[in-house]
Amino acid sequence: MSTFSAPAMELTPKPSYAADGAQLLEVSMGPQHPSTHGVFRMDVALDGETVVKLKPIFGYLHRNHEKLGEDQSYIASMPYTDRLDYFCSMTNNWAYALAVEKLAGIVVPERAEYLRVITAELTRLQNHTSLVGFLMQDMGASGTPLMYAFREREKILDLFESLSGARMMCNYMRFGGCRVDLPKGWQQQAQSVVDAYPKFLDEFEALLTSNEILMARTQGVGALSSELAIAAGITGPMLRASGVNYDLRKVDAYGIYDRFQFRVPLGDHGDVYDRCMVRLLEMRESLEILKQALRDLPEGPIQDPKTKVRNFKPKPGEAYGRIEAPKGELGFYLISDGSANPYRFRVRPPSLINLTILEDLCLGRNIADVVIILGSVDIVMGEVDR
Amino acid sequence: MLGVGVLKGLVETARNFFGSYVSEERLTTLQYPEETSPRIEASRSFPFLVYDGSDWQQGMRCVSCQICEKECPPKCIFIEKSPDKKPDAVGKMQFYPAKFDIDISVCMSCQICVEVCPFDAIKMDVDYNLSATNRFSDLLLDKERLSKSNEYYHEIHPTEAASVDADLAAAREKAAPKPAAPATAAVQTAGTGGAAS
Amino acid sequence: MSLESLKERLEAKTGCKLEIVENPSVSAQHSLLVQAKDAVAVATLLRDDEGYNYCSNVTGVDRPAREVSEKVKVMKLVEGVETEVEETQKRMTAAYLEVVYHLFSMTKHKYMVVLRMRTLDREARVHLPSLTPVWRSAEFQEREVYDLYGVLFNGHPDLRRILMWDEFEDFPMRRDYVEPDDYEYEPTAHDAVLRKTNAHWAEAGEGEVGQ
């Protein structure tokens, strides 16, 4: 037990006042609020309807994932990573597997790399589809866009289920490869989903992008400058909507991403509308990658034969592995002391760090804008609180 | 012109609404529980123990090696070794579990127990209608409730079960005693007799 | 761009002493250890002159004192003759908390620098300079390191607990953290859970219960 305790912080702030002397209205938004995408709370101070202070409060879903990781073997953490960002278990698996592979120097067979790209891009597709649906829901388009999005997402989840056995908690990747090979007919099924997707995207865009109400509601709202985005370590579609060309699939070219032709969509203003558009465009690029990957998928082993599932003990050292998850840069930092459990297991959660600038984006906006700004950040509390 | 975008969107919703009467692709809902979606072969819910033959106690493949107990991430498996031995699926004399409990209210269906099992004894079930009123008496599955036959396994995961059976047959072949050793041969037939399915 | 040349450049510009911490794993991600007093100057230089404008990841690491045995050669009188003898000596390593920063550049290049800072001990002298003024992205992550490890960041704009509740007292990620006795009946208790169960019943005066 540590004997040291930190100096007491002032917990209850004094009532705050607006410039004209009127007392501000303090609103505790959340944790059980339908627009906060989970149990997330914001302490908001309002002058009329205008936000003058906003402090995000976390921890309602905190389960000390990192301590759990330190208390068990390397492989036992794999199913727990599914539960970080429960929309994108495939990319979480990949990020963790990548960090361990860097730590232990494991080479992944060709076919497994392709399978990883295919599953990760499908994950990106379904994450962005449902995020745009959720964002519309936040704006008041009750149901319709979200249900269309979920209809398409379901097809991808079916693919995941027939591959890994689970729709969301896939637990599919292993150190040095993937757990199972494609079942019979999977590739054709995936191909037909990929072929049919552009039609859905066309319809989705017709439904949304030229809608005057949507434009009035999102354009110019929550604008994020590229300087602030870089300084605050914003990653993923949110960063690219601000015009910074930084996509780890291009920068790091982890896995085999250097083999695929795809473009990185960039926004201009960094507002909610741009974030939404960047995601819609990114889905089209994901489809391009998927087409190439499904076409080039080679035959061969899917698992490095030298890597064991049990009694896996990497040599002492440390490694930081990161990938471009649908929400941003997802990194795992592992320190090994040579035993079966990691000495330190750190998750770099994109959702949490993307919330750093939430207050900056919301100050001076209406309370109703807070909801869509938060929606456009794309958070999953399982990952924010860990 | 103002309103064109809204109209375009309304055309889209109308197309989806009327399309749902004619196109399978647009009508994706099912009248659950009367209708259910077709089962996907690889899907998994919770683990079960496979036995060969008709007697679940005699045909139990599990040899109580306790690897799954050790590797289970949320530690929901509890195994107690038997005092005596019985022939396993291959025919070797092995321990068997005197007690094998899985707390499926803790289990997170990660399938790691299946992966680490060297004896193909634990597999994933597909049953998801598992609501119960008591957390301990209903959701703590004991050895008897966990045991399901190899036929059932073939029914739910045919491809996987076929390859497991082929592997086991090869192992039996390999373990089959030379004709010069009659004492073990008797045990062998007893072991494989039950596993002929 | 090697770490050595970067180290030399930084040392020449700030006049401080840096140390390279070797990483023995195949990832070969070696890191720079910086003294707490020079950290802000080095970080600012890294951001402005070297292009590391993106601080990706901030990690706290707990390093309690542990016993290491090493072989030392000592001169000893063996049967009247002074000879060199190898002897195993045991010593305790220094205890400290460590904060690791993973730095990248979003616009200039794709190299990574790992920056480490260490506190003097784990109890009272746990102050380190905050790098939030240099990289805003460290704001929540340094709060998290404070929350879970108890490192006090001087100059952090809003150093409060982030994941645990404000009234919580200990630091749960430290390796010697003792979990509260929140015993619940578990039907499948073994290993760590069984130890916890037994500890709970021993405290309650009921003796140990087996499963």
Tab-separated table of C-alpha atoms in Angstrom, chain C residues 28-206:
chain	number	residue	atom	x	y	z
C	28	ALA	CA	14.495	-2.087	-30.975
C	29	GLN	CA	12.480	0.892	-29.810
C	30	HIS	CA	15.186	2.506	-27.697
C	31	SER	CA	14.252	5.453	-25.583
C	32	LEU	CA	15.678	8.709	-24.272
C	33	LEU	CA	15.777	9.208	-20.532
C	34	VAL	CA	15.486	12.841	-19.608
C	35	GLN	CA	16.025	14.500	-16.237
C	36	ALA	CA	12.888	16.040	-14.795
C	37	LYS	CA	14.416	19.523	-14.730
C	38	ASP	CA	15.285	19.472	-18.448
C	39	ALA	CA	12.099	17.776	-19.644
C	40	VAL	CA	10.157	20.834	-20.781
C	41	ALA	CA	13.151	22.309	-22.635
C	42	VAL	CA	13.860	19.007	-24.384
C	43	ALA	CA	10.203	18.478	-25.228
C	44	THR	CA	9.870	21.972	-26.679
C	45	LEU	CA	12.981	21.420	-28.792
C	46	LEU	CA	11.653	18.086	-30.001
C	47	ARG	CA	8.396	19.682	-31.015
C	48	ASP	CA	9.720	22.876	-32.604
C	49	ASP	CA	13.079	21.890	-34.103
C	50	GLU	CA	12.787	18.169	-34.673
C	51	GLY	CA	9.195	18.080	-35.872
C	52	TYR	CA	7.785	15.779	-33.194
C	53	ASN	CA	4.510	17.658	-33.044
C	54	TYR	CA	2.364	14.696	-32.081
C	55	CYS	CA	2.518	13.036	-28.698
C	56	SER	CA	0.663	9.816	-29.224
C	57	ASN	CA	0.818	7.924	-26.000
C	58	VAL	CA	1.619	8.670	-22.373
C	59	THR	CA	2.146	5.677	-20.112
C	60	GLY	CA	2.850	5.360	-16.445
C	61	VAL	CA	5.018	2.462	-15.309
C	62	ASP	CA	5.546	1.425	-11.718
C	63	ARG	CA	8.992	0.123	-10.801
C	64	PRO	CA	9.058	-0.935	-7.185
C	65	ALA	CA	12.353	-1.955	-5.634
C	66	ARG	CA	13.195	-5.567	-6.339
C	67	GLU	CA	16.070	-7.766	-5.426
C	68	VAL	CA	18.571	-8.526	-8.141
C	69	SER	CA	21.524	-10.803	-7.778
C	70	GLU	CA	24.559	-10.071	-9.876
C	71	LYS	CA	27.955	-11.639	-10.139
C	72	VAL	CA	30.785	-9.400	-9.058
C	73	LYS	CA	34.491	-10.083	-9.157
C	74	VAL	CA	36.150	-9.408	-5.865
C	75	MET	CA	39.720	-9.825	-4.635
C	76	LYS	CA	39.832	-12.235	-1.753
C	77	LEU	CA	42.421	-13.992	0.292
C	78	VAL	CA	42.091	-17.629	-0.582
C	79	GLU	CA	44.515	-19.808	1.339
C	80	GLY	CA	46.803	-16.860	1.882
C	81	VAL	CA	46.936	-15.861	-1.770
C	82	GLU	CA	44.946	-12.894	-3.063
C	83	THR	CA	42.906	-14.150	-5.990
C	84	GLU	CA	39.980	-12.890	-7.996
C	85	VAL	CA	36.802	-14.701	-7.008
C	86	GLU	CA	33.344	-14.391	-8.491
C	87	GLU	CA	30.749	-13.739	-5.901
C	88	THR	CA	26.989	-13.347	-6.134
C	89	GLN	CA	25.808	-10.212	-4.470
C	90	LYS	CA	22.258	-9.268	-3.838
C	91	ARG	CA	21.096	-5.692	-3.945
C	92	MET	CA	17.851	-3.800	-4.175
C	93	THR	CA	17.140	-1.729	-7.265
C	94	ALA	CA	15.954	1.840	-6.945
C	95	ALA	CA	12.197	2.285	-6.711
C	96	TYR	CA	10.615	4.869	-8.937
C	97	LEU	CA	7.654	5.686	-11.128
C	98	GLU	CA	8.269	6.187	-14.787
C	99	VAL	CA	6.331	8.119	-17.405
C	100	VAL	CA	6.849	7.176	-21.051
C	101	TYR	CA	5.913	9.443	-23.951
C	102	HIS	CA	5.658	8.112	-27.505
C	103	LEU	CA	6.278	10.940	-29.944
C	104	PHE	CA	5.652	11.090	-33.673
C	105	SER	CA	5.420	13.724	-36.318
C	106	MET	CA	2.183	14.257	-38.174
C	107	THR	CA	3.642	16.449	-40.879
C	108	LYS	CA	7.413	16.050	-41.250
C	109	HIS	CA	8.668	12.473	-40.936
C	110	LYS	CA	7.632	9.080	-39.633
C	111	TYR	CA	10.181	8.383	-36.917
C	112	MET	CA	9.266	7.674	-33.355
C	113	VAL	CA	10.978	8.910	-30.231
C	114	VAL	CA	10.297	7.394	-26.850
C	115	LEU	CA	10.897	9.830	-24.028
C	116	ARG	CA	11.080	8.659	-20.422
C	117	MET	CA	11.048	10.521	-17.159
C	118	ARG	CA	11.561	9.028	-13.735
C	119	THR	CA	10.522	10.168	-10.301
C	120	LEU	CA	12.958	10.060	-7.424
C	121	ASP	CA	10.992	7.528	-5.441
C	122	ARG	CA	7.482	6.146	-5.108
C	123	GLU	CA	6.294	7.919	-1.984
C	124	ALA	CA	6.944	11.605	-1.511
C	125	ARG	CA	9.132	12.774	-4.353
C	126	VAL	CA	6.802	11.902	-7.202
C	127	HIS	CA	6.776	15.266	-8.925
C	128	LEU	CA	7.490	15.522	-12.623
C	129	PRO	CA	7.013	18.440	-14.996
C	130	SER	CA	3.877	18.226	-17.070
C	131	LEU	CA	4.349	18.168	-20.833
C	132	THR	CA	0.740	19.201	-21.479
C	133	PRO	CA	1.846	22.770	-22.279
C	134	VAL	CA	3.993	21.295	-25.054
C	135	TRP	CA	1.593	18.653	-26.349
C	136	ARG	CA	-2.041	19.155	-25.523
C	137	SER	CA	-2.742	15.477	-26.177
C	138	ALA	CA	-0.992	14.625	-22.918
C	139	GLU	CA	-3.726	16.376	-20.932
C	140	PHE	CA	-6.071	13.452	-20.270
C	141	GLN	CA	-3.300	10.892	-20.361
C	142	GLU	CA	-1.246	12.655	-17.685
C	143	ARG	CA	-4.394	12.921	-15.612
C	144	GLU	CA	-4.743	9.189	-16.033
C	145	VAL	CA	-1.147	8.568	-14.940
C	146	TYR	CA	-1.767	10.749	-11.895
C	147	ASP	CA	-5.010	8.925	-11.193
C	148	LEU	CA	-3.701	5.390	-11.494
C	149	TYR	CA	-0.045	5.809	-10.424
C	150	GLY	CA	0.091	8.963	-8.347
C	151	VAL	CA	2.644	10.931	-10.335
C	152	LEU	CA	2.155	14.642	-9.650
C	153	PHE	CA	2.610	16.714	-12.784
C	154	ASN	CA	3.779	20.244	-12.081
C	155	GLY	CA	2.217	22.713	-14.455
C	156	HIS	CA	-0.684	20.542	-15.528
C	157	PRO	CA	-3.724	22.784	-16.087
C	158	ASP	CA	-6.300	20.482	-14.513
C	159	LEU	CA	-4.780	17.675	-12.494
C	160	ARG	CA	-7.740	15.760	-11.119
C	161	ARG	CA	-8.652	12.117	-11.008
C	162	ILE	CA	-10.077	11.040	-14.334
C	163	LEU	CA	-11.182	7.412	-14.156
C	164	MET	CA	-11.522	6.808	-10.438
C	165	TRP	CA	-13.895	8.939	-8.392
C	166	ASP	CA	-12.578	12.053	-6.667
C	167	GLU	CA	-12.764	10.630	-3.140
C	168	PHE	CA	-10.726	7.546	-4.013
C	169	GLU	CA	-7.430	7.474	-2.154
C	170	ASP	CA	-5.026	4.869	-3.434
C	171	PHE	CA	-3.462	4.384	-6.856
C	172	PRO	CA	-4.844	1.191	-8.354
C	173	MET	CA	-2.262	0.532	-11.050
C	174	ARG	CA	0.670	0.414	-8.662
C	175	ARG	CA	2.023	-3.060	-8.332
C	176	ASP	CA	1.680	-3.161	-4.559
C	177	TYR	CA	-1.936	-2.005	-4.622
C	178	VAL	CA	-4.092	-4.089	-2.335
C	179	GLU	CA	-7.576	-4.676	-3.650
C	180	PRO	CA	-10.389	-4.027	-1.223
C	181	ASP	CA	-12.075	-7.109	0.179
C	182	ASP	CA	-15.101	-7.049	-2.109
C	183	TYR	CA	-15.753	-10.753	-1.706
C	184	GLU	CA	-18.616	-12.284	-3.593
C	185	TYR	CA	-19.488	-15.940	-3.685
C	186	GLU	CA	-17.998	-17.504	-6.810
C	187	PRO	CA	-18.957	-21.086	-7.560
C	188	THR	CA	-15.866	-21.790	-9.672
C	189	ALA	CA	-13.210	-20.287	-7.415
C	190	HIS	CA	-9.642	-21.431	-7.947
C	191	ASP	CA	-6.165	-19.893	-8.068
C	192	ALA	CA	-6.317	-16.149	-7.436
C	193	VAL	CA	-10.047	-16.104	-6.786
C	194	LEU	CA	-9.737	-18.936	-4.279
C	195	ARG	CA	-6.884	-17.145	-2.500
C	196	LYS	CA	-9.063	-14.076	-2.243
C	197	THR	CA	-11.954	-16.146	-0.946
C	198	ASN	CA	-9.782	-17.776	1.687
C	199	ALA	CA	-8.339	-14.430	2.725
C	200	HIS	CA	-11.835	-13.086	3.137
C	201	TRP	CA	-12.986	-15.958	5.316
C	202	ALA	CA	-9.777	-15.930	7.336
C	203	GLU	CA	-10.409	-12.285	8.101
C	204	ALA	CA	-13.972	-13.046	9.059
C	205	GLY	CA	-12.625	-15.619	11.519
C	206	GLU	CA	-14.182	-18.615	9.838
